[in-house]
XYZ file of C-alpha atoms in Angstrom:
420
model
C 145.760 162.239 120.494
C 143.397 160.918 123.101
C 141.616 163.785 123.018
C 139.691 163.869 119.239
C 137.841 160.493 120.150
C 136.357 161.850 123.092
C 135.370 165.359 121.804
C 134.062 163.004 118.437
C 131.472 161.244 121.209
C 130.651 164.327 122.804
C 129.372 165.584 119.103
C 127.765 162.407 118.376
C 125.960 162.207 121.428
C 123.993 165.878 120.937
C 123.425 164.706 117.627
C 121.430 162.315 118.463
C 120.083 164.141 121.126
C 118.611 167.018 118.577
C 117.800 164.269 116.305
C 115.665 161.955 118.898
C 114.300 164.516 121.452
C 114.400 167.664 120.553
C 114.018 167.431 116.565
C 111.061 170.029 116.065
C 113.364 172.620 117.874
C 116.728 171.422 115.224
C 114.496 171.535 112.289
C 113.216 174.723 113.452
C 116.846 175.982 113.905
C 117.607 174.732 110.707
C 114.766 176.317 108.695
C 113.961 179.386 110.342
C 115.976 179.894 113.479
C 115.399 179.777 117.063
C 113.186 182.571 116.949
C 110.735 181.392 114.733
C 110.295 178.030 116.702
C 109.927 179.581 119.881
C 107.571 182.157 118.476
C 105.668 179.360 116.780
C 105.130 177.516 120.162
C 103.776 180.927 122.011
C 101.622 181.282 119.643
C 100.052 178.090 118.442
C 101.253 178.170 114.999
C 103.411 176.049 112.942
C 106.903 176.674 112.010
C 108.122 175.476 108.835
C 109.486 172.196 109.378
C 107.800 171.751 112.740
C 104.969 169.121 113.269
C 102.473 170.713 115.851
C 101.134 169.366 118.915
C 97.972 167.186 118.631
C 96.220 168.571 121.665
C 97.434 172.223 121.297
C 99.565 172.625 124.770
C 98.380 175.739 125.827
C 101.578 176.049 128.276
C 104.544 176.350 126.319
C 107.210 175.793 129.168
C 105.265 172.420 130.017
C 105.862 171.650 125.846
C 109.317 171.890 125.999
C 109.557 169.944 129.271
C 107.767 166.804 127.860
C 110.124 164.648 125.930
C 109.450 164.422 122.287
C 108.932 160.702 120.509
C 108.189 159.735 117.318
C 104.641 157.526 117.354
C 102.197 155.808 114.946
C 98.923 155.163 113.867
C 98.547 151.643 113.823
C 95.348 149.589 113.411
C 94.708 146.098 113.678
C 94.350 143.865 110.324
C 93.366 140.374 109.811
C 96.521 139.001 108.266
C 96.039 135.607 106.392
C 95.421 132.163 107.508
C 98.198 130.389 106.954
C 101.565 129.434 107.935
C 104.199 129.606 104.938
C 106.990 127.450 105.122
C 109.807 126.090 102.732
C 110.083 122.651 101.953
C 110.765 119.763 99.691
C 109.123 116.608 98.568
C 109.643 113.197 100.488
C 108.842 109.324 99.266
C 106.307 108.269 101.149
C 108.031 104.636 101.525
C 111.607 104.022 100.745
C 113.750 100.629 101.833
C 116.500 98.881 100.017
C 116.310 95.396 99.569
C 119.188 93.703 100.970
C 120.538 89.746 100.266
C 120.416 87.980 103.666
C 122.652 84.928 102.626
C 125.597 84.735 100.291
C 125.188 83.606 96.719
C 124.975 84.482 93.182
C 122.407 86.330 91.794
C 120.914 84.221 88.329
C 117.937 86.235 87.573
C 117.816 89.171 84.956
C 118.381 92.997 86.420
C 115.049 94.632 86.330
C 116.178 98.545 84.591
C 115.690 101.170 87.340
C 111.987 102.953 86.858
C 110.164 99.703 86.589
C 107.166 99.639 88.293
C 106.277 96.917 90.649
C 103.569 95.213 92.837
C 104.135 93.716 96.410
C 105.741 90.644 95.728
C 107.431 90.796 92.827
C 110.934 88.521 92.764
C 113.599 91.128 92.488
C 116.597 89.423 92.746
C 116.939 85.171 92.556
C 119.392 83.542 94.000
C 121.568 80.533 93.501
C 119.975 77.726 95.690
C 123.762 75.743 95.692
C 123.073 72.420 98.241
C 120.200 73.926 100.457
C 117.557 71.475 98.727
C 120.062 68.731 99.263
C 119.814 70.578 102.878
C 116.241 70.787 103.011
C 116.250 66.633 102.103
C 118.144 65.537 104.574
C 116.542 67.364 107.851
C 113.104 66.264 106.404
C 114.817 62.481 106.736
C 115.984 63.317 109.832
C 112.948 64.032 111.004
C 111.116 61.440 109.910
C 113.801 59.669 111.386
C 113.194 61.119 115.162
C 109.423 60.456 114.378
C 109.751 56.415 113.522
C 111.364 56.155 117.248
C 108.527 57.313 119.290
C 106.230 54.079 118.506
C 109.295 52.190 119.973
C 109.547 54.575 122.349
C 106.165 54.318 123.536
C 106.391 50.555 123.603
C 109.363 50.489 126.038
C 108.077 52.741 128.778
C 104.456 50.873 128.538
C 106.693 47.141 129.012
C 108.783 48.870 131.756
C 105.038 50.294 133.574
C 103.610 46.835 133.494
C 106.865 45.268 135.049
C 106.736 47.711 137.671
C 103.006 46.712 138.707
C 104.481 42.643 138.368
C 107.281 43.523 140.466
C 104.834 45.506 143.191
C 102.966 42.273 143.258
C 105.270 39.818 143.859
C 107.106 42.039 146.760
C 103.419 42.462 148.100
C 103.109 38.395 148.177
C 106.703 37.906 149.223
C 106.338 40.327 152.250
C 102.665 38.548 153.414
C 104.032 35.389 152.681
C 107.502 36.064 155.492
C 104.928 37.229 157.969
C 103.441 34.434 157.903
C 106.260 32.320 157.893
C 105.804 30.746 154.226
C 109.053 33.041 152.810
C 112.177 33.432 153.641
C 113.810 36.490 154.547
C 116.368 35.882 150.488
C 112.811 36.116 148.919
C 111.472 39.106 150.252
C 114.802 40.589 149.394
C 115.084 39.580 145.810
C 111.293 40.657 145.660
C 112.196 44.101 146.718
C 115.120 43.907 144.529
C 112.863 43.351 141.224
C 110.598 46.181 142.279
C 113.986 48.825 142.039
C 115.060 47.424 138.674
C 111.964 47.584 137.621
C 111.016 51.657 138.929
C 114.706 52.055 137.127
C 113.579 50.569 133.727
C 109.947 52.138 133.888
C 112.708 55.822 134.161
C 114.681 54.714 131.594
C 111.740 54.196 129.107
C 110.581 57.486 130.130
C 114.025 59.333 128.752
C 113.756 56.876 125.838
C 110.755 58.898 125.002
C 111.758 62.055 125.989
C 114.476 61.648 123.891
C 112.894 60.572 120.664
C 110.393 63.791 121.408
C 113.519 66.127 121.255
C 114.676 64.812 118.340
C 111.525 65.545 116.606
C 111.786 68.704 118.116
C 115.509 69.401 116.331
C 114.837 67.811 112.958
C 111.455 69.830 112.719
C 114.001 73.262 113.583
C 116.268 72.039 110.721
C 113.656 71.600 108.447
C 112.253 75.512 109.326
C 115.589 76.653 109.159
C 116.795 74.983 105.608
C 113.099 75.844 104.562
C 113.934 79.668 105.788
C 117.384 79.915 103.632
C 115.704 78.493 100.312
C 113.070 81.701 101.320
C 115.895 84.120 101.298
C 117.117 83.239 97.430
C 114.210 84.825 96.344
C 114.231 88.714 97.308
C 110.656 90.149 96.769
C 109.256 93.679 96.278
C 107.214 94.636 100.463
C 105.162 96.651 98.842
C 104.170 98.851 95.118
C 106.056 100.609 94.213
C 109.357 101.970 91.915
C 112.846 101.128 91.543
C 114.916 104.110 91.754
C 118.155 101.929 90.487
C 118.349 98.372 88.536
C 118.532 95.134 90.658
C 121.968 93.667 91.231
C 123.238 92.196 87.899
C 123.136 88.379 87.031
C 126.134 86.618 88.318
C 127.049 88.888 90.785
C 127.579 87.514 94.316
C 125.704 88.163 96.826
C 127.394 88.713 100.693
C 124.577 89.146 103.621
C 123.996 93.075 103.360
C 124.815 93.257 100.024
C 121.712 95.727 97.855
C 119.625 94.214 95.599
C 117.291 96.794 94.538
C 115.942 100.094 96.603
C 112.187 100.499 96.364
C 110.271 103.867 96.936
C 106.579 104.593 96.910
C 105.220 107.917 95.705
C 101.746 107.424 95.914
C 101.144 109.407 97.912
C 104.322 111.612 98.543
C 105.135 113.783 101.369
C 105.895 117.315 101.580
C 107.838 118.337 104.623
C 108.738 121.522 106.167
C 109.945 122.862 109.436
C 107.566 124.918 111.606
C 109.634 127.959 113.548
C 108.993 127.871 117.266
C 106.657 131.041 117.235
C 104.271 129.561 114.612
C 104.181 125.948 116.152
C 100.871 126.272 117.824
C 99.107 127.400 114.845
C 99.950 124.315 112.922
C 97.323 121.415 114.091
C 97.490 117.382 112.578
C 94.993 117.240 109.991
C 94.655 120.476 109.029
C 94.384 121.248 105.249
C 98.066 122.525 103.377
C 98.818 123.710 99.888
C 102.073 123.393 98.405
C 103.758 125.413 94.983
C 106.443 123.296 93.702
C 109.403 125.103 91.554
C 107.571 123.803 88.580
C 104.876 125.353 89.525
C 102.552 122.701 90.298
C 100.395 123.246 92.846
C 98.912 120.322 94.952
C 96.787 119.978 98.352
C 97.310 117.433 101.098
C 96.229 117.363 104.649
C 99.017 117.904 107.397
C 99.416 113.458 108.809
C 102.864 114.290 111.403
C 103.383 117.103 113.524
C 107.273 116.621 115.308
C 106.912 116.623 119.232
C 110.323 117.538 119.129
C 112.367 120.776 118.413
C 115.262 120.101 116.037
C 118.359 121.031 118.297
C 119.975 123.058 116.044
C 117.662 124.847 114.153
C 114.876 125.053 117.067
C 112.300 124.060 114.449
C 109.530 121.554 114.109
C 109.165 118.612 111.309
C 105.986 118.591 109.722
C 104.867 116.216 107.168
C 101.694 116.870 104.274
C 100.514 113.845 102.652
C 99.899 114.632 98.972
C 98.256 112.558 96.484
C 100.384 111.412 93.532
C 98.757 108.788 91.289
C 100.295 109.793 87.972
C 103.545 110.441 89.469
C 103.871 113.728 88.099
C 105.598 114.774 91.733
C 109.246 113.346 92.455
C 111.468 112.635 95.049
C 113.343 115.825 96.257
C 111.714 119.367 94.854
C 111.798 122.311 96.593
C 108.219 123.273 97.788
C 106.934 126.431 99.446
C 103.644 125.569 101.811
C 101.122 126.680 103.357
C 99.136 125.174 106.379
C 95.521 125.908 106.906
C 95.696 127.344 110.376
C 93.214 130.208 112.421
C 93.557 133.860 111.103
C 94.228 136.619 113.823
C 94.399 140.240 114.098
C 97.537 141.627 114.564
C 99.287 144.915 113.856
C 102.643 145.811 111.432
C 104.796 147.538 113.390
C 109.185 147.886 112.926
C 111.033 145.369 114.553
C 112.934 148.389 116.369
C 109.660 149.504 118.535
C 109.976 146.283 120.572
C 111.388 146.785 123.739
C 111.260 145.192 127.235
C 110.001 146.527 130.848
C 111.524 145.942 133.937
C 110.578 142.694 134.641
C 111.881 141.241 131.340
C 108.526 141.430 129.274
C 108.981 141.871 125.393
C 106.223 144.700 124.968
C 105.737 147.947 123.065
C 105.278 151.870 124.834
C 102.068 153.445 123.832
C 100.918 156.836 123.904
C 97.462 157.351 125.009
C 95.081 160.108 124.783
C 96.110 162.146 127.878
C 99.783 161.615 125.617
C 101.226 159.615 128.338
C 103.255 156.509 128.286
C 101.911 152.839 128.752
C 104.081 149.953 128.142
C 101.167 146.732 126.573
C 102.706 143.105 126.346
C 102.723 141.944 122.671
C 103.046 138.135 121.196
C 104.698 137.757 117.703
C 102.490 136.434 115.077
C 105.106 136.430 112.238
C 108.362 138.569 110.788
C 108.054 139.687 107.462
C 110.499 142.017 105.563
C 108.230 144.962 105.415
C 108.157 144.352 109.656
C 106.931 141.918 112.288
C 102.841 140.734 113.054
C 101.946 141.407 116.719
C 99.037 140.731 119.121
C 98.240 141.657 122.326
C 97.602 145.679 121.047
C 94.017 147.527 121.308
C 92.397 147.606 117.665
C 93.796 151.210 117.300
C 97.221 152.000 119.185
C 99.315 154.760 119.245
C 103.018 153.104 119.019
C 106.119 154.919 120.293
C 108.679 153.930 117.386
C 111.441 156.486 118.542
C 112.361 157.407 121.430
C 110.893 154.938 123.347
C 114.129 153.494 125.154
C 114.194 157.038 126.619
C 110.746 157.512 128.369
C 108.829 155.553 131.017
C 105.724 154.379 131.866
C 103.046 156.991 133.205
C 105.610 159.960 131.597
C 103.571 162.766 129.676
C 105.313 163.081 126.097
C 105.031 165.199 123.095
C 104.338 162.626 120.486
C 105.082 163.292 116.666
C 103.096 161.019 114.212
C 103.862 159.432 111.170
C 102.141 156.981 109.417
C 103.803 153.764 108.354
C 105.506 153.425 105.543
C-alpha cells in the first residue's frame, strides 16, 4: 500500500521536470516525436510546437545541456502618481458636553441637527442655594477685609511700645551705673521691653491672620462663583448637534451628557498607508477622494502617523477637506488618492520574485550572452494583474519559470513570452 504514493511522486516529479526544463523536447514528443525535435535542433529549424533559440546555437549538444526557462520582455513604464487607499470620512471636532455638578436641567432640549455658534447655552441648570452660597462668602470676605484696619492698628501700638520700652531700659540701665537706679528698676525695665517684643509678635499674627482670611473668603467666593459657571453648559466651538440636549427636568449627576457637538467644516478623510507605500506619502501633499456617492472632493494631506498600527502594520493618514455646505457626513466610505512622485517601474508576476543567498528579494535575468544575473528589486505596489518593481534596467529580460532552478553566471536556453 506504501508503495502507490511513492511511485505517484516519482510521476509527478518528471512531470514537472518535462514541463519546466525540458518542455520544447515534450512538446516536440508530443507533436511530432523525438525524431522530429532532434532533427529540428541539427538543423536549425523549427519543430511544430517548439519555440527556437534566439541566438541560433550552432552546437546542438551545448543546447540541450543549457537548462531551459521561461523569460520575458519587460520594459519599464511610468505608472501613476498616486497612492490609492480606502478610507472613510472623520468630524473634524467631536466632544460631548458633560454636566460637572449635579442638578436639574430647566432649559428646553435643543432637537439634534441644530446648528450652533461657540457659546451657545446648551443645557441650564438649576442654581438650588449656590447664590445664597455665593452671598455669604462675599460677606465673609468682606468680613476678613474690615479686620485688617484693626489689624494694622494693633501691630503699629505694639511697635511704638516696643521703642517706649527700649527707652526706658536704656535710661534705667545708665541711670544703675551711675548709681541713680536700683538694681528692681532695671529689672522691671527689662521686663517691659519682653512684653512689649511679645505684643509687637502678637500684632504681627493678628495681621497675618486677618490676611489669610481674606485669602479664604476670596477662594470661596471663586469657588461658589465657579459652580454658578457650571449650570450653564455652553457650545466650545460651531458647530452641530448630532443628538438633542438632555431633556428639561432631568437630573443632572457630574458626567452625566448634555449634548455631543461635532464640527464638519472642514471634515477629514482618513486612510491607512501600507508600509511599502509610506515614504511616498509626504504632509501637505495634495489628495483626492471619491465618496460612495460619488462625490468627489480635494484636500491637502494635514497628519501623517509616526507610528505603525500594531496589528495591521499600517500608517494613519488624515486629508483635510473642505465642507461648508455640509454636503459630506460623518462616516462614508472613501477611496483616495495622495499626490505623491511618479516612478518607473516594471509589471512583472508575483511568482518571478525570488531571493539570493544572502537573503535579498531580487529577480534572475537573462542577458544577452543568455546567462543568468540575479538584480535587487524594491516593490512599488501589488495590483491584481501583478506587482510594480524598481531597481530593473529600462528593458530586462525576466526569468518567470524556472528560475528557482538556475544560478547566477549559468548559460540558459531562454523561451520568451510576452506578458499577458
Amino acid at each position: 500500500m506504501r508503495l502507490i504514493p511513492a511511485l505517484t511522486a516519482i510521476l509527478v516529479t518528471v512531470f514537472l521536470f518535462l514541463i519546466v526544463v525540458e518542455r520544447d523536447r515534450f512538446m516536440g514528443l508530443a507533436t511530432g516525436g523525438p525524431e522530429t525535435t532532434v532533427a529540428a535542433e541539427a538543423t536549425g529549424a523549427t519543430a511544430p510546437g517548439s519555440v527556437p533559440d534566439n541566438q541560433g546555437t550552432a552546437d546542438p549538444a551545448q543546447a540541450a545541456a543549457r537548462v531551459r526557462v521561461v523569460a520575458m520582455h519587460s520594459t519599464a513604464r511610468m505608472i501613476d502618481s498616486a497612492v490609492v487607499l480606502r478610507g472613510q470620512t472623520e468630524a473634524d471636532r467631536q466632544v460631548q458636553m458633560r454636566a460637572e455638578t449635579t442638578a436639574r436641567v430647566i432649559s428646553q432640549p435643543l432637537r439634534r441637527g441644530t446648528r450652533i455658534t461657540d457659546g451657545d447655552e446648551l443645557c441650564r441648570l438649576e442654581p438650588g442655594t449656590r447664590e445664597a452660597a455665593l452671598a455669604e462668602a462675599k460677606a465673609r470676605l468682606a468680613e476678613a477685609t474690615a479686620r485688617i484696619p484693626s489689624a494694622q492698628a494693633a501691630q503699629i501700638e505694639a511697635n511704638a511700645r516696643l521703642e517706649e520700652a527700649l527707652i526706658n531700659d536704656n535710661a534705667a540701665r545708665k541711670l544703675s551705673e551711675g548709681g541713680f537706679a536700683t538694681t528692681t528698676r532695671v529689672a522691671s525695665a527689662a521686663a517691659a521691653v519682653r512684653a512689649a517684643e511679645a505684643a509687637v509678635q502678637s500684632a504681627k499674627s493678628g495681621l497675618e491672620s486677618s490676611l489669610a482670611g481674606i485669602e479664604s473668603a476670596e477662594a470661596l467666593v471663586a469657588a461658589a462663583e465657579r459652580e454658578i459657571e457650571r449650570l450653564s453648559i455652553k457650545a466650545p466651538f460651531d458647530g452641530l448637534l448630532e443628538d438633542d440636549t438632555a431633556e428639561i427636568g432631568t437630573l443632572m449627576q457630574p458626567g452625566s451628557i448634555c449634548a455631543t457637538v461635532i464640527r464638519l467644516d472642514p471634515i477629514k478623510v482618513v486612510g491607512f498607508v501600507p508600509e511599502t507605500e509610506i515614504n511616498r506619502v509626504k504632509p501637505g501633499a495634495m489628495a483626492g477622494a471619491r465618496l460612495t456617492t460619488g462625490q468627489q472632493v480635494t484636500g491637502q494631506v494635514t497628519f501623517l502617523s509616526r507610528s505603525a498600527d500594531p496589528l495591521t502594520r499600517t500608517f494613519r493618514v488624515e486629508i483635510a477637506v473642505p465642507n461648508s455646505n455640509l454636503a459630506i457626513r460623518d462616516g462614508q466610505t472613501a477611496e483616495i488618492a495622495i499626490s505623491a512622485d511618479g516612478a518607473n517601474a516594471h509589471l512583472i508576476p508575483q511568482s518571478a520574485l525570488t531571493l539570493n543567498d544572502e537573503g535579498t528579494l531580487g529577480v534572475r535575468l537573462v542577458d544577452e550572452s543568455e546567462t543568468v544575473i540575479f538584480n535587487p528589486v524594491t516593490l512599488v505596489r501589488d495590483t491584481p494583474e501583478g506587482i510594480w518593481v524598481e531597481g530593473l534596467p529600462a528593458r530586462a529580460d525576466i526569468i518567470v519559470i524556472g528560475q528557482e532552478y538556475v544560478q547566477e553566471g549559468v548559460r540558459v536556453l531562454p523561451v520568451f513570452e510576452e506578458p499577458a
